């Protein structure tokens, strides 16, 4: 069974493992296809310091190479192996649960490629799973087929629970919204793999051989990035360049370890070898 590209395992010193970093992409590194000030410098500082990291995204549309090219066009250079998507996490989860199984997939190349890479067969005939991901072209026919397959006994998996996605024209229906439609029709709730499920965080930690007690999660959303990091046992940093604002923090029962204006504010900490 082949596996997706992964970053190298986290290095260690005589004092133990080096600090590791997980960070969201949209709202942390980029905003509407433009790099957030300090983002490129932060990635370069991590690389120069030899600190392990992965960029996480619930977006299942694109492959690692696609996303690396998107970041490059925004002015951020990143190896494809340094990106971990909900599609990769979903493929890893299914390969662990039911190796070399079959799935009916609603999604794009990021998801179908990840499933192929772990030995999954994509099929409409009696699949083990219906896997719902994000696409810009949800079709009534595909959703109807998914509903009927779930009614016939296929297990229901969704890459992430995000109800909407951004576009220049406004919000778009995303995986979570379509999953609700399918659940309403079938009475079956999906298992969501992506954030805020800490499973995605743990799969990312495993991909770089990192330890939760020495890893920091940097995100822009209290309800996905921060709670996922918290439940996985990570230190958490909320940046204010995305969805959640400073006033939103007190609305939640949990708090991030730190709140900063942007990822650029963490450059000094990285120069010292970590956050603390």
PDB file of C-alpha atoms in Angstrom:
ATOM      1  CA  UNK A   1       0.000   0.000   0.000  1.00  0.00           C
ATOM      2  CA  UNK A   2       1.462   3.354  -1.008  1.00  0.00           C
ATOM      3  CA  UNK A   3       1.142   6.332   1.261  1.00  0.00           C
ATOM      4  CA  UNK A   4       0.814  10.067   0.570  1.00  0.00           C
ATOM      5  CA  UNK A   5       3.889  12.283   0.641  1.00  0.00           C
ATOM      6  CA  UNK A   6       4.814  13.031   4.229  1.00  0.00           C
ATOM      7  CA  UNK A   7       7.278  15.307   5.928  1.00  0.00           C
ATOM      8  CA  UNK A   8      10.315  13.810   7.653  1.00  0.00           C
ATOM      9  CA  UNK A   9       9.939  12.581  11.256  1.00  0.00           C
ATOM     10  CA  UNK A  10      10.534  15.188  13.940  1.00  0.00           C
ATOM     11  CA  UNK A  11      14.175  15.384  14.987  1.00  0.00           C
ATOM     12  CA  UNK A  12      15.255  15.263  18.616  1.00  0.00           C
ATOM     13  CA  UNK A  13      18.101  16.535  20.742  1.00  0.00           C
ATOM     14  CA  UNK A  14      19.647  15.140  23.911  1.00  0.00           C
ATOM     15  CA  UNK A  15      17.021  17.160  25.780  1.00  0.00           C
ATOM     16  CA  UNK A  16      14.138  15.483  23.917  1.00  0.00           C
ATOM     17  CA  UNK A  17      12.083  16.227  20.792  1.00  0.00           C
ATOM     18  CA  UNK A  18      12.232  19.665  19.234  1.00  0.00           C
ATOM     19  CA  UNK A  19       9.087  21.815  19.284  1.00  0.00           C
ATOM     20  CA  UNK A  20       6.736  21.063  16.370  1.00  0.00           C
ATOM     21  CA  UNK A  21       4.106  23.240  14.740  1.00  0.00           C
ATOM     22  CA  UNK A  22       0.755  22.608  13.105  1.00  0.00           C
ATOM     23  CA  UNK A  23      -0.979  25.561  11.492  1.00  0.00           C
ATOM     24  CA  UNK A  24      -4.104  26.231   9.500  1.00  0.00           C
ATOM     25  CA  UNK A  25      -3.741  27.640   5.998  1.00  0.00           C
ATOM     26  CA  UNK A  26      -6.607  30.017   5.204  1.00  0.00           C
ATOM     27  CA  UNK A  27      -6.743  32.856   7.686  1.00  0.00           C
ATOM     28  CA  UNK A  28      -3.311  32.015   9.092  1.00  0.00           C
ATOM     29  CA  UNK A  29      -0.949  31.982   6.105  1.00  0.00           C
ATOM     30  CA  UNK A  30      -3.178  33.367   3.351  1.00  0.00           C
ATOM     31  CA  UNK A  31      -6.329  35.416   3.027  1.00  0.00           C
ATOM     32  CA  UNK A  32      -8.197  35.529  -0.290  1.00  0.00           C
ATOM     33  CA  UNK A  33      -5.142  34.260  -2.195  1.00  0.00           C
ATOM     34  CA  UNK A  34      -2.817  36.848  -0.629  1.00  0.00           C
ATOM     35  CA  UNK A  35      -0.099  35.998   1.867  1.00  0.00           C
ATOM     36  CA  UNK A  36      -0.677  37.380   5.336  1.00  0.00           C
ATOM     37  CA  UNK A  37       2.240  39.656   6.328  1.00  0.00           C
ATOM     38  CA  UNK A  38       4.899  37.651   8.122  1.00  0.00           C
ATOM     39  CA  UNK A  39       3.647  34.253   6.922  1.00  0.00           C
ATOM     40  CA  UNK A  40       6.484  33.589   4.479  1.00  0.00           C
ATOM     41  CA  UNK A  41       9.049  34.729   7.039  1.00  0.00           C
ATOM     42  CA  UNK A  42       7.508  32.425   9.639  1.00  0.00           C
ATOM     43  CA  UNK A  43       7.785  29.385   7.350  1.00  0.00           C
ATOM     44  CA  UNK A  44      11.367  30.313   6.492  1.00  0.00           C
ATOM     45  CA  UNK A  45      12.197  30.712  10.191  1.00  0.00           C
ATOM     46  CA  UNK A  46      10.815  27.250  10.994  1.00  0.00           C
ATOM     47  CA  UNK A  47      12.810  25.742   8.142  1.00  0.00           C
ATOM     48  CA  UNK A  48      16.017  27.552   9.134  1.00  0.00           C
ATOM     49  CA  UNK A  49      15.623  26.433  12.752  1.00  0.00           C
ATOM     50  CA  UNK A  50      14.980  22.833  11.691  1.00  0.00           C
ATOM     51  CA  UNK A  51      11.646  22.783  13.525  1.00  0.00           C
ATOM     52  CA  UNK A  52       9.118  20.226  12.216  1.00  0.00           C
ATOM     53  CA  UNK A  53       5.808  21.582  10.959  1.00  0.00           C
ATOM     54  CA  UNK A  54       2.741  20.834   8.851  1.00  0.00           C
ATOM     55  CA  UNK A  55       0.188  23.154   7.308  1.00  0.00           C
ATOM     56  CA  UNK A  56      -3.318  21.792   7.878  1.00  0.00           C
ATOM     57  CA  UNK A  57      -6.437  22.454   5.855  1.00  0.00           C
ATOM     58  CA  UNK A  58      -9.974  21.072   5.848  1.00  0.00           C
ATOM     59  CA  UNK A  59     -10.054  21.721   2.101  1.00  0.00           C
ATOM     60  CA  UNK A  60     -10.257  18.331   0.379  1.00  0.00           C
ATOM     61  CA  UNK A  61     -10.464  19.647  -3.195  1.00  0.00           C
ATOM     62  CA  UNK A  62      -6.760  19.985  -3.945  1.00  0.00           C
ATOM     63  CA  UNK A  63      -3.733  17.703  -3.784  1.00  0.00           C
ATOM     64  CA  UNK A  64      -0.625  18.622  -1.808  1.00  0.00           C
ATOM     65  CA  UNK A  65       1.063  19.793  -5.022  1.00  0.00           C
ATOM     66  CA  UNK A  66      -1.930  21.922  -5.976  1.00  0.00           C
ATOM     67  CA  UNK A  67      -1.927  23.650  -2.596  1.00  0.00           C
ATOM     68  CA  UNK A  68       1.844  24.151  -2.640  1.00  0.00           C
ATOM     69  CA  UNK A  69       1.475  25.840  -6.052  1.00  0.00           C
ATOM     70  CA  UNK A  70      -1.329  28.023  -4.695  1.00  0.00           C
ATOM     71  CA  UNK A  71       0.839  29.106  -1.771  1.00  0.00           C
ATOM     72  CA  UNK A  72       3.775  29.751  -4.092  1.00  0.00           C
ATOM     73  CA  UNK A  73       1.622  32.083  -6.195  1.00  0.00           C
ATOM     74  CA  UNK A  74       0.818  33.935  -2.966  1.00  0.00           C
ATOM     75  CA  UNK A  75       4.508  34.335  -2.158  1.00  0.00           C
ATOM     76  CA  UNK A  76       4.933  31.424   0.272  1.00  0.00           C
ATOM     77  CA  UNK A  77       7.297  28.612  -0.703  1.00  0.00           C
ATOM     78  CA  UNK A  78       6.406  25.298   0.876  1.00  0.00           C
ATOM     79  CA  UNK A  79       7.150  21.684  -0.025  1.00  0.00           C
ATOM     80  CA  UNK A  80       4.029  19.651  -0.889  1.00  0.00           C
ATOM     81  CA  UNK A  81       4.951  17.164   1.843  1.00  0.00           C
ATOM     82  CA  UNK A  82       4.532  19.929   4.424  1.00  0.00           C
ATOM     83  CA  UNK A  83       0.777  20.115   3.760  1.00  0.00           C
ATOM     84  CA  UNK A  84      -1.798  17.848   5.423  1.00  0.00           C
ATOM     85  CA  UNK A  85      -5.394  17.922   4.178  1.00  0.00           C
ATOM     86  CA  UNK A  86      -8.671  16.464   5.386  1.00  0.00           C
ATOM     87  CA  UNK A  87      -8.556  14.277   2.262  1.00  0.00           C
ATOM     88  CA  UNK A  88      -5.237  12.740   3.341  1.00  0.00           C
ATOM     89  CA  UNK A  89      -6.494  12.292   6.901  1.00  0.00           C
ATOM     90  CA  UNK A  90      -9.664  10.631   5.581  1.00  0.00           C
ATOM     91  CA  UNK A  91      -7.684   8.264   3.368  1.00  0.00           C
ATOM     92  CA  UNK A  92      -5.390   7.338   6.259  1.00  0.00           C
ATOM     93  CA  UNK A  93      -8.394   6.729   8.514  1.00  0.00           C
ATOM     94  CA  UNK A  94     -10.138   4.468   5.992  1.00  0.00           C
ATOM     95  CA  UNK A  95      -6.939   2.556   5.233  1.00  0.00           C
ATOM     96  CA  UNK A  96      -6.532   1.871   8.950  1.00  0.00           C
ATOM     97  CA  UNK A  97     -10.179   0.913   9.418  1.00  0.00           C
ATOM     98  CA  UNK A  98     -10.710  -1.211   6.328  1.00  0.00           C
ATOM     99  CA  UNK A  99      -7.532  -1.698   4.264  1.00  0.00           C
ATOM    100  CA  UNK A 100      -7.919  -1.737   0.474  1.00  0.00           C
ATOM    101  CA  UNK A 101     -11.655  -1.191   0.681  1.00  0.00           C
ATOM    102  CA  UNK A 102     -14.005   0.533  -1.726  1.00  0.00           C
ATOM    103  CA  UNK A 103     -15.767   3.881  -1.712  1.00  0.00           C
ATOM    104  CA  UNK A 104     -18.250   5.919  -3.652  1.00  0.00           C
ATOM    105  CA  UNK A 105     -16.774   9.416  -3.625  1.00  0.00           C
ATOM    106  CA  UNK A 106     -18.272  12.841  -4.084  1.00  0.00           C
ATOM    107  CA  UNK A 107     -15.278  15.131  -4.322  1.00  0.00           C
ATOM    108  CA  UNK A 108     -12.361  16.376  -6.351  1.00  0.00           C
ATOM    109  CA  UNK A 109      -8.825  15.245  -7.201  1.00  0.00           C
ATOM    110  CA  UNK A 110      -7.467  15.895  -3.722  1.00  0.00           C
ATOM    111  CA  UNK A 111      -9.787  13.254  -2.272  1.00  0.00           C
ATOM    112  CA  UNK A 112      -9.800  10.708  -5.078  1.00  0.00           C
ATOM    113  CA  UNK A 113      -5.999  10.831  -5.373  1.00  0.00           C
ATOM    114  CA  UNK A 114      -5.559  10.332  -1.619  1.00  0.00           C
ATOM    115  CA  UNK A 115      -7.867   7.318  -1.647  1.00  0.00           C
ATOM    116  CA  UNK A 116      -6.177   5.788  -4.693  1.00  0.00           C
ATOM    117  CA  UNK A 117      -2.792   6.244  -3.031  1.00  0.00           C
ATOM    118  CA  UNK A 118      -3.821   4.096  -0.049  1.00  0.00           C
ATOM    119  CA  UNK A 119      -5.146   1.321  -2.279  1.00  0.00           C
ATOM    120  CA  UNK A 120      -8.848   2.146  -2.293  1.00  0.00           C
ATOM    121  CA  UNK A 121     -11.116   1.246  -5.207  1.00  0.00           C
ATOM    122  CA  UNK A 122     -13.626   3.885  -6.250  1.00  0.00           C
ATOM    123  CA  UNK A 123     -16.890   2.182  -7.081  1.00  0.00           C
ATOM    124  CA  UNK A 124     -20.622   2.735  -7.305  1.00  0.00           C
ATOM    125  CA  UNK A 125     -21.362  -0.957  -6.745  1.00  0.00           C
ATOM    126  CA  UNK A 126     -21.851  -1.972  -3.125  1.00  0.00           C
ATOM    127  CA  UNK A 127     -19.029   0.210  -1.729  1.00  0.00           C
ATOM    128  CA  UNK A 128     -17.820  -0.096   1.856  1.00  0.00           C
ATOM    129  CA  UNK A 129     -18.148   3.664   2.277  1.00  0.00           C
ATOM    130  CA  UNK A 130     -19.774   6.730   0.838  1.00  0.00           C
ATOM    131  CA  UNK A 131     -17.146   9.462   1.202  1.00  0.00           C
ATOM    132  CA  UNK A 132     -18.334  13.031   0.892  1.00  0.00           C
ATOM    133  CA  UNK A 133     -15.794  15.763   0.263  1.00  0.00           C
ATOM    134  CA  UNK A 134     -15.851  19.279  -1.079  1.00  0.00           C
ATOM    135  CA  UNK A 135     -16.494  20.131  -4.703  1.00  0.00           C
ATOM    136  CA  UNK A 136     -17.558  23.207  -6.611  1.00  0.00           C
ATOM    137  CA  UNK A 137     -20.002  21.081  -8.654  1.00  0.00           C
ATOM    138  CA  UNK A 138     -22.248  19.106  -6.293  1.00  0.00           C
ATOM    139  CA  UNK A 139     -24.748  17.292  -8.500  1.00  0.00           C
ATOM    140  CA  UNK A 140     -28.255  16.158  -7.623  1.00  0.00           C
ATOM    141  CA  UNK A 141     -27.552  12.840  -9.346  1.00  0.00           C
ATOM    142  CA  UNK A 142     -24.419  12.150  -7.270  1.00  0.00           C
ATOM    143  CA  UNK A 143     -26.126  13.105  -4.012  1.00  0.00           C
ATOM    144  CA  UNK A 144     -29.086  10.875  -4.867  1.00  0.00           C
ATOM    145  CA  UNK A 145     -26.768   7.946  -5.556  1.00  0.00           C
ATOM    146  CA  UNK A 146     -24.974   8.553  -2.243  1.00  0.00           C
ATOM    147  CA  UNK A 147     -28.293   8.523  -0.383  1.00  0.00           C
ATOM    148  CA  UNK A 148     -29.331   5.227  -1.972  1.00  0.00           C
ATOM    149  CA  UNK A 149     -25.983   3.591  -1.268  1.00  0.00           C
ATOM    150  CA  UNK A 150     -26.145   4.623   2.391  1.00  0.00           C
ATOM    151  CA  UNK A 151     -29.703   3.276   2.576  1.00  0.00           C
ATOM    152  CA  UNK A 152     -28.294   0.009   1.214  1.00  0.00           C
ATOM    153  CA  UNK A 153     -25.709  -0.206   3.991  1.00  0.00           C
ATOM    154  CA  UNK A 154     -22.666   1.833   2.944  1.00  0.00           C
ATOM    155  CA  UNK A 155     -20.966   3.626   5.847  1.00  0.00           C
ATOM    156  CA  UNK A 156     -21.081   7.419   5.666  1.00  0.00           C
ATOM    157  CA  UNK A 157     -17.834   9.405   5.953  1.00  0.00           C
ATOM    158  CA  UNK A 158     -17.331  13.138   5.367  1.00  0.00           C
ATOM    159  CA  UNK A 159     -13.977  14.864   5.107  1.00  0.00           C
ATOM    160  CA  UNK A 160     -14.965  17.876   7.229  1.00  0.00           C
ATOM    161  CA  UNK A 161     -17.977  19.565   8.823  1.00  0.00           C
ATOM    162  CA  UNK A 162     -17.525  23.080   7.400  1.00  0.00           C
ATOM    163  CA  UNK A 163     -21.007  24.228   6.278  1.00  0.00           C
ATOM    164  CA  UNK A 164     -19.769  26.942   3.922  1.00  0.00           C
ATOM    165  CA  UNK A 165     -16.666  27.866   2.005  1.00  0.00           C
ATOM    166  CA  UNK A 166     -15.439  31.268   0.840  1.00  0.00           C
ATOM    167  CA  UNK A 167     -15.514  32.716  -2.641  1.00  0.00           C
ATOM    168  CA  UNK A 168     -15.094  36.197  -4.073  1.00  0.00           C
ATOM    169  CA  UNK A 169     -18.848  36.381  -4.575  1.00  0.00           C
ATOM    170  CA  UNK A 170     -19.683  35.204  -1.045  1.00  0.00           C
ATOM    171  CA  UNK A 171     -20.306  31.942   0.784  1.00  0.00           C
ATOM    172  CA  UNK A 172     -20.604  28.611  -1.016  1.00  0.00           C
ATOM    173  CA  UNK A 173     -22.277  25.459   0.342  1.00  0.00           C
ATOM    174  CA  UNK A 174     -19.561  23.110   1.569  1.00  0.00           C
ATOM    175  CA  UNK A 175     -19.216  19.558   2.839  1.00  0.00           C
ATOM    176  CA  UNK A 176     -21.038  20.059   6.133  1.00  0.00           C
ATOM    177  CA  UNK A 177     -24.110  21.537   4.481  1.00  0.00           C
ATOM    178  CA  UNK A 178     -24.369  18.744   1.918  1.00  0.00           C
ATOM    179  CA  UNK A 179     -23.741  16.148   4.640  1.00  0.00           C
ATOM    180  CA  UNK A 180     -26.749  17.543   6.512  1.00  0.00           C
ATOM    181  CA  UNK A 181     -28.873  17.078   3.396  1.00  0.00           C
ATOM    182  CA  UNK A 182     -27.772  13.445   3.042  1.00  0.00           C
ATOM    183  CA  UNK A 183     -28.285  12.804   6.770  1.00  0.00           C
ATOM    184  CA  UNK A 184     -31.788  14.269   6.645  1.00  0.00           C
ATOM    185  CA  UNK A 185     -32.656  11.961   3.752  1.00  0.00           C
ATOM    186  CA  UNK A 186     -31.120   8.804   5.214  1.00  0.00           C
ATOM    187  CA  UNK A 187     -31.290   9.269   8.972  1.00  0.00           C
ATOM    188  CA  UNK A 188     -27.571   8.430   9.070  1.00  0.00           C
ATOM    189  CA  UNK A 189     -25.029  10.861  10.524  1.00  0.00           C
ATOM    190  CA  UNK A 190     -21.561  10.933   8.919  1.00  0.00           C
ATOM    191  CA  UNK A 191     -18.276  10.483  10.698  1.00  0.00           C
ATOM    192  CA  UNK A 192     -16.350  13.704  10.102  1.00  0.00           C
ATOM    193  CA  UNK A 193     -12.573  13.228   9.916  1.00  0.00           C
ATOM    194  CA  UNK A 194     -11.356  16.822   9.566  1.00  0.00           C
ATOM    195  CA  UNK A 195     -11.094  19.559  12.168  1.00  0.00           C
ATOM    196  CA  UNK A 196     -12.413  19.917  14.834  1.00  0.00           C
ATOM    197  CA  UNK A 197     -12.014  16.137  15.126  1.00  0.00           C
ATOM    198  CA  UNK A 198      -8.729  15.696  17.014  1.00  0.00           C
ATOM    199  CA  UNK A 199      -8.184  12.621  14.835  1.00  0.00           C
ATOM    200  CA  UNK A 200      -6.916  14.937  12.102  1.00  0.00           C
ATOM    201  CA  UNK A 201      -4.481  16.514  14.530  1.00  0.00           C
ATOM    202  CA  UNK A 202      -3.204  13.117  15.654  1.00  0.00           C
ATOM    203  CA  UNK A 203      -2.808  11.926  12.070  1.00  0.00           C
ATOM    204  CA  UNK A 204      -0.774  15.062  11.330  1.00  0.00           C
ATOM    205  CA  UNK A 205       1.392  14.461  14.403  1.00  0.00           C
ATOM    206  CA  UNK A 206       2.010  10.899  13.240  1.00  0.00           C
ATOM    207  CA  UNK A 207       2.917  12.135   9.757  1.00  0.00           C
ATOM    208  CA  UNK A 208       5.885  14.098  11.146  1.00  0.00           C
ATOM    209  CA  UNK A 209       6.614  11.904  14.150  1.00  0.00           C
ATOM    210  CA  UNK A 210       5.761  14.754  16.532  1.00  0.00           C
ATOM    211  CA  UNK A 211       4.628  14.636  20.168  1.00  0.00           C
ATOM    212  CA  UNK A 212       1.497  16.393  21.402  1.00  0.00           C
ATOM    213  CA  UNK A 213       3.209  17.751  24.502  1.00  0.00           C
ATOM    214  CA  UNK A 214       5.792  19.613  22.393  1.00  0.00           C
ATOM    215  CA  UNK A 215       3.546  20.744  19.532  1.00  0.00           C
ATOM    216  CA  UNK A 216       1.754  24.050  18.967  1.00  0.00           C
ATOM    217  CA  UNK A 217      -1.453  24.436  16.943  1.00  0.00           C
ATOM    218  CA  UNK A 218      -1.841  27.847  15.268  1.00  0.00           C
ATOM    219  CA  UNK A 219      -5.288  28.671  13.918  1.00  0.00           C
ATOM    220  CA  UNK A 220      -7.783  31.414  13.183  1.00  0.00           C
ATOM    221  CA  UNK A 221     -10.990  29.653  14.276  1.00  0.00           C
ATOM    222  CA  UNK A 222     -11.977  28.934  17.851  1.00  0.00           C
ATOM    223  CA  UNK A 223     -14.530  26.309  16.802  1.00  0.00           C
ATOM    224  CA  UNK A 224     -12.196  24.200  14.654  1.00  0.00           C
ATOM    225  CA  UNK A 225      -8.454  24.871  14.980  1.00  0.00           C
ATOM    226  CA  UNK A 226      -8.306  25.796  18.654  1.00  0.00           C
ATOM    227  CA  UNK A 227     -10.707  23.172  20.008  1.00  0.00           C
ATOM    228  CA  UNK A 228      -9.081  20.446  17.884  1.00  0.00           C
ATOM    229  CA  UNK A 229      -5.630  21.382  19.172  1.00  0.00           C
ATOM    230  CA  UNK A 230      -6.888  21.582  22.730  1.00  0.00           C
ATOM    231  CA  UNK A 231      -8.573  18.175  22.609  1.00  0.00           C
ATOM    232  CA  UNK A 232      -5.426  16.636  21.103  1.00  0.00           C
ATOM    233  CA  UNK A 233      -3.334  17.993  23.998  1.00  0.00           C
ATOM    234  CA  UNK A 234      -1.488  20.731  22.104  1.00  0.00           C
ATOM    235  CA  UNK A 235      -0.608  24.280  23.062  1.00  0.00           C
ATOM    236  CA  UNK A 236      -2.844  26.554  20.986  1.00  0.00           C
ATOM    237  CA  UNK A 237      -2.367  30.003  19.468  1.00  0.00           C
ATOM    238  CA  UNK A 238      -5.240  32.002  17.973  1.00  0.00           C
ATOM    239  CA  UNK A 239      -4.290  34.518  15.282  1.00  0.00           C
ATOM    240  CA  UNK A 240      -6.693  37.373  14.541  1.00  0.00           C
ATOM    241  CA  UNK A 241      -6.266  37.418  10.759  1.00  0.00           C
ATOM    242  CA  UNK A 242      -9.131  35.051   9.973  1.00  0.00           C
ATOM    243  CA  UNK A 243     -12.558  34.123  11.308  1.00  0.00           C
ATOM    244  CA  UNK A 244     -12.420  34.524  15.100  1.00  0.00           C
ATOM    245  CA  UNK A 245     -11.822  37.932  16.644  1.00  0.00           C
ATOM    246  CA  UNK A 246     -10.545  38.834  20.089  1.00  0.00           C
ATOM    247  CA  UNK A 247     -14.099  39.437  21.322  1.00  0.00           C
ATOM    248  CA  UNK A 248     -15.092  35.910  20.253  1.00  0.00           C
ATOM    249  CA  UNK A 249     -12.693  34.226  22.674  1.00  0.00           C
ATOM    250  CA  UNK A 250     -14.865  34.802  25.726  1.00  0.00           C
ATOM    251  CA  UNK A 251     -17.881  33.240  24.013  1.00  0.00           C
ATOM    252  CA  UNK A 252     -16.358  29.771  24.286  1.00  0.00           C
ATOM    253  CA  UNK A 253     -15.942  27.519  27.312  1.00  0.00           C
ATOM    254  CA  UNK A 254     -12.286  26.974  26.386  1.00  0.00           C
ATOM    255  CA  UNK A 255      -9.466  29.408  25.674  1.00  0.00           C
ATOM    256  CA  UNK A 256      -6.360  29.331  23.492  1.00  0.00           C
ATOM    257  CA  UNK A 257      -2.990  29.354  25.195  1.00  0.00           C
ATOM    258  CA  UNK A 258      -2.205  32.643  23.464  1.00  0.00           C
ATOM    259  CA  UNK A 259      -3.886  35.230  21.227  1.00  0.00           C
ATOM    260  CA  UNK A 260      -1.759  37.227  18.757  1.00  0.00           C
ATOM    261  CA  UNK A 261      -2.581  39.661  15.976  1.00  0.00           C
ATOM    262  CA  UNK A 262      -0.955  37.573  13.254  1.00  0.00           C
ATOM    263  CA  UNK A 263       1.499  34.761  12.641  1.00  0.00           C
ATOM    264  CA  UNK A 264       4.222  37.351  12.121  1.00  0.00           C
ATOM    265  CA  UNK A 265       4.050  38.081  15.846  1.00  0.00           C
ATOM    266  CA  UNK A 266       5.465  34.601  16.490  1.00  0.00           C
ATOM    267  CA  UNK A 267       8.701  35.120  14.573  1.00  0.00           C
ATOM    268  CA  UNK A 268      10.645  36.147  17.663  1.00  0.00           C
ATOM    269  CA  UNK A 269       9.531  33.037  19.530  1.00  0.00           C
ATOM    270  CA  UNK A 270      10.653  30.779  16.689  1.00  0.00           C
ATOM    271  CA  UNK A 271      14.053  32.491  16.640  1.00  0.00           C
ATOM    272  CA  UNK A 272      14.389  31.335  20.252  1.00  0.00           C
ATOM    273  CA  UNK A 273      13.606  27.760  19.302  1.00  0.00           C
ATOM    274  CA  UNK A 274       9.880  27.532  19.997  1.00  0.00           C
ATOM    275  CA  UNK A 275       6.940  29.164  21.701  1.00  0.00           C
ATOM    276  CA  UNK A 276       6.564  29.602  25.391  1.00  0.00           C
TER     277      UNK A 276
END
